[in-house]
């Protein structure tokens, strides 16, 4: 059974047209993360929520926003996508932020965003 | 600051042979966890194996084992008896006391029949 679900799997948007990517989880985990992964690069953490507390990475552009209306759902909003925002966007969850959490960070299948 | 280094952009291995993927890390945290993930061309990140900084024994999960050398700050992944389905990108990652997962640049493994 899928535990971290991302919709859609593929998204095409136009330059400058706002787009929202969705993530949901059935694990009841406290933490939800959004990563951006460009081709042949490592995933880059954009931000994470610990419950309702939002934590933005220092170098995440203002163009990227996130919402977590409840425990199960988290959204990534790109307000004005540029060509450089084309990437795979990965959602992940973990029970907590403890370094000892070994099996608890689960990734979704990702959404591949194309900007035309 | 934490850093993960994977020095092998690409590796080839013959089917049924063993292969070692290198990973070194740098952290000032006393407690941390080390992870390996597999990412096939489909894009999903698949958890393979975990090693805690206080674990005295090397972690093993089926055909995967982690060669943990704390003094050298290395956490190499060993895949025994490679299969064609092992062809993928492999990422080493670390979670320190801040709780965030930091990834290395990855190694692309190709298994030849």
Coordinates of C-alpha atoms in Angstrom, one line a residue:
Chain A
X1 CA 0.0 0.0 0.0
X2 CA 1.3 3.4 -1.0
X3 CA 2.3 5.4 2.1
X4 CA 3.4 8.7 0.5
X5 CA 1.4 9.7 -2.5
X6 CA 2.3 12.5 -4.9
X7 CA 0.0 13.9 -7.5
X8 CA 0.3 14.4 -10.3
X9 CA 3.3 12.3 -11.3
X10 CA 4.0 14.5 -14.3
X11 CA 3.0 18.2 -14.5
X12 CA 3.5 20.5 -17.4
X13 CA 3.1 24.2 -16.7
X14 CA 3.7 27.4 -18.6
X15 CA 6.4 29.9 -17.8
X16 CA 5.0 32.2 -15.1
X17 CA 1.8 30.2 -14.5
X18 CA 1.3 29.2 -10.9
X19 CA 1.3 25.5 -10.2
X20 CA 0.6 23.4 -7.1
X21 CA 2.0 20.0 -6.4
X22 CA 0.3 17.7 -3.9
X23 CA 1.6 15.2 -1.3
X24 CA -0.4 13.0 1.1
X25 CA 0.7 10.4 3.6
X26 CA -1.0 7.6 5.5
X27 CA 1.8 7.2 8.1
X28 CA 0.6 9.9 10.5
X29 CA 4.1 11.3 10.6
X30 CA 4.9 14.6 12.2
X31 CA 7.4 15.8 9.6
X32 CA 6.8 16.4 5.9
X33 CA 9.6 17.5 3.5
X34 CA 9.8 18.9 0.0
X35 CA 13.0 18.3 -2.0
X36 CA 13.9 19.6 -5.5
X37 CA 16.0 17.3 -7.6
X38 CA 17.4 18.5 -10.9
X39 CA 18.8 16.2 -13.5
X40 CA 21.9 14.2 -12.3
X41 CA 22.0 16.1 -9.0
X42 CA 21.3 15.3 -5.4
X43 CA 18.0 16.1 -3.9
X44 CA 18.0 19.6 -2.4
X45 CA 15.8 20.3 0.7
X46 CA 13.5 23.3 0.1
X47 CA 11.6 23.3 3.4
X48 CA 9.9 21.0 5.9
X49 CA 6.9 21.1 8.3
X50 CA 7.2 19.7 11.8
X51 CA 3.5 19.4 12.6
X52 CA 2.3 23.0 11.8
X53 CA 5.7 24.6 12.2
X54 CA 7.1 25.7 8.8
X55 CA 10.9 25.6 8.4
X56 CA 12.3 27.2 5.3
X57 CA 15.9 26.5 4.0
X58 CA 17.9 29.7 3.8
X59 CA 18.5 29.4 0.1
X60 CA 15.0 28.5 -1.0
X61 CA 13.7 31.1 -3.4
X62 CA 10.6 33.1 -2.4
X63 CA 8.9 31.8 -5.5
X64 CA 8.4 28.5 -3.6
X65 CA 5.7 28.3 -0.9
X66 CA 4.2 25.4 1.0
X67 CA 0.9 24.7 2.9
X68 CA 0.1 21.9 5.3
X69 CA -3.7 22.1 6.1
X70 CA -3.6 18.9 8.1
X71 CA -1.3 16.0 9.1
X72 CA -2.0 14.1 6.0
X73 CA -1.5 16.7 3.3
X74 CA 1.2 19.0 2.2
X75 CA 1.3 21.2 -0.9
X76 CA 4.1 22.9 -2.8
X77 CA 3.1 26.1 -4.6
X78 CA 5.4 27.6 -7.2
X79 CA 4.0 31.1 -7.8
X80 CA 5.7 32.0 -11.0
X81 CA 7.6 29.0 -12.5
X82 CA 10.7 29.7 -14.5
X83 CA 12.5 27.4 -16.9
X84 CA 15.1 26.8 -14.1
X85 CA 12.4 25.3 -11.9
X86 CA 11.9 22.3 -14.1
X87 CA 12.9 19.4 -11.9
X88 CA 11.7 16.3 -10.0
X89 CA 9.9 17.3 -6.8
X90 CA 10.1 14.8 -4.0
X91 CA 7.9 14.7 -0.9
X92 CA 9.1 12.8 2.1
X93 CA 7.9 12.1 5.6
X94 CA 9.4 11.1 8.9
X95 CA 8.0 10.4 12.4
X96 CA 10.3 13.0 14.0
X97 CA 13.5 14.9 13.4
X98 CA 15.6 12.6 15.6
X99 CA 18.9 11.5 14.1
X100 CA 18.1 7.9 15.3
X101 CA 15.1 7.6 13.0
X102 CA 16.4 5.0 10.6
X103 CA 13.4 3.5 8.9
X104 CA 11.1 6.4 9.2
X105 CA 11.9 8.7 6.3
X106 CA 9.7 7.6 3.4
X107 CA 9.7 9.2 0.0
X108 CA 6.9 9.6 -2.5
X109 CA 7.3 8.7 -6.1
X110 CA 7.9 12.3 -7.1
X111 CA 6.4 14.8 -9.5
X112 CA 8.3 15.6 -12.6
X113 CA 7.7 19.3 -13.5
X114 CA 8.2 20.6 -17.0
X115 CA 8.0 24.3 -17.6
X116 CA 7.3 25.4 -21.2
Chain B
X1 CA 28.4 22.2 8.4
X2 CA 27.6 18.7 7.3
X3 CA 28.9 17.3 4.0
X4 CA 28.6 14.1 2.1
X5 CA 31.0 13.2 -0.6
X6 CA 30.6 10.5 -3.2
X7 CA 33.6 10.5 -5.5
X8 CA 32.4 8.0 -8.1
X9 CA 30.1 9.6 -10.6
X10 CA 29.6 6.3 -12.4
X11 CA 30.5 2.7 -11.8
X12 CA 30.3 -0.5 -13.9
X13 CA 30.0 -4.0 -12.4
X14 CA 29.5 -7.4 -14.0
X15 CA 26.4 -9.3 -13.1
X16 CA 26.8 -11.6 -10.0
X17 CA 29.9 -9.7 -8.9
X18 CA 30.2 -7.5 -5.8
X19 CA 30.6 -3.8 -5.9
X20 CA 31.5 -1.1 -3.4
X21 CA 30.2 2.4 -3.6
X22 CA 32.2 5.0 -1.7
X23 CA 30.9 7.6 0.7
X24 CA 32.7 9.9 3.1
X25 CA 31.1 12.4 5.4
X26 CA 32.0 15.4 7.5
X27 CA 30.1 16.5 10.6
X28 CA 30.8 18.0 14.0
X29 CA 27.8 16.2 15.5
X30 CA 28.5 13.4 18.0
X31 CA 25.3 11.6 17.0
X32 CA 24.2 11.0 13.5
X33 CA 22.7 8.5 11.1
X34 CA 24.0 7.4 7.7
X35 CA 21.7 6.1 4.9
X36 CA 21.9 4.7 1.5
X37 CA 19.1 5.2 -1.0
X38 CA 18.6 3.7 -4.5
X39 CA 16.9 5.8 -7.2
X40 CA 15.9 4.0 -10.4
X41 CA 15.2 5.9 -13.6
X42 CA 11.5 6.2 -12.5
X43 CA 12.6 8.7 -9.8
X44 CA 11.4 7.2 -6.5
X45 CA 13.9 7.1 -3.7
X46 CA 14.1 3.6 -2.1
X47 CA 15.6 3.2 1.3
X48 CA 18.3 0.5 1.4
X49 CA 20.2 0.5 4.7
X50 CA 20.9 2.6 7.8
X51 CA 23.9 2.9 10.2
X52 CA 23.8 4.8 13.4
X53 CA 27.0 6.5 14.6
X54 CA 27.0 4.5 17.8
X55 CA 26.3 1.1 16.2
X56 CA 29.4 -1.0 16.6
X57 CA 28.5 -3.6 14.0
X58 CA 28.2 -2.9 10.3
X59 CA 24.6 -2.8 9.1
X60 CA 23.4 -5.5 6.7
X61 CA 20.2 -5.9 4.8
X62 CA 20.1 -8.8 2.4
X63 CA 22.6 -8.2 -0.3
X64 CA 23.4 -4.8 1.0
X65 CA 26.0 -4.1 3.7
X66 CA 27.5 -0.9 5.0
X67 CA 31.2 -0.8 5.7
X68 CA 31.3 1.8 8.5
X69 CA 34.7 3.2 9.5
X70 CA 34.0 5.9 12.0
X71 CA 37.5 7.1 12.4
X72 CA 37.9 7.6 8.7
X73 CA 34.4 9.0 8.4
X74 CA 33.4 6.6 5.6
X75 CA 30.3 4.6 5.1
X76 CA 30.7 2.6 1.9
X77 CA 27.9 0.5 0.5
X78 CA 28.7 -3.0 -0.6
X79 CA 26.3 -4.8 -2.9
X80 CA 27.0 -8.5 -3.2
X81 CA 26.0 -10.6 -6.2
X82 CA 24.9 -7.7 -8.4
X83 CA 21.7 -8.1 -10.5
X84 CA 20.6 -6.2 -13.6
X85 CA 17.9 -4.6 -11.5
X86 CA 20.5 -3.0 -9.4
X87 CA 21.3 -0.5 -12.2
X88 CA 20.3 2.9 -10.7
X89 CA 21.5 6.0 -9.0
X90 CA 22.7 5.5 -5.4
X91 CA 22.8 8.2 -2.9
X92 CA 24.5 8.3 0.5
X93 CA 22.9 10.6 3.0
X94 CA 23.3 11.7 6.6
X95 CA 21.0 13.0 9.3
X96 CA 22.7 14.9 12.1
X97 CA 21.3 16.2 15.3
X98 CA 19.5 19.0 13.4
X99 CA 17.3 16.2 11.9
X100 CA 17.6 17.1 8.3
X101 CA 18.7 14.6 5.7
X102 CA 21.7 15.8 3.6
X103 CA 22.6 13.9 0.4
X104 CA 25.7 13.3 -1.5
X105 CA 25.9 13.8 -5.3
X106 CA 25.2 10.2 -6.1
X107 CA 26.9 7.3 -8.0
X108 CA 25.3 5.9 -11.1
X109 CA 25.7 2.1 -11.1
X110 CA 25.4 0.1 -14.3
X111 CA 25.3 -3.7 -14.1
X112 CA 26.5 -5.5 -17.2
X113 CA 25.1 -8.9 -18.2

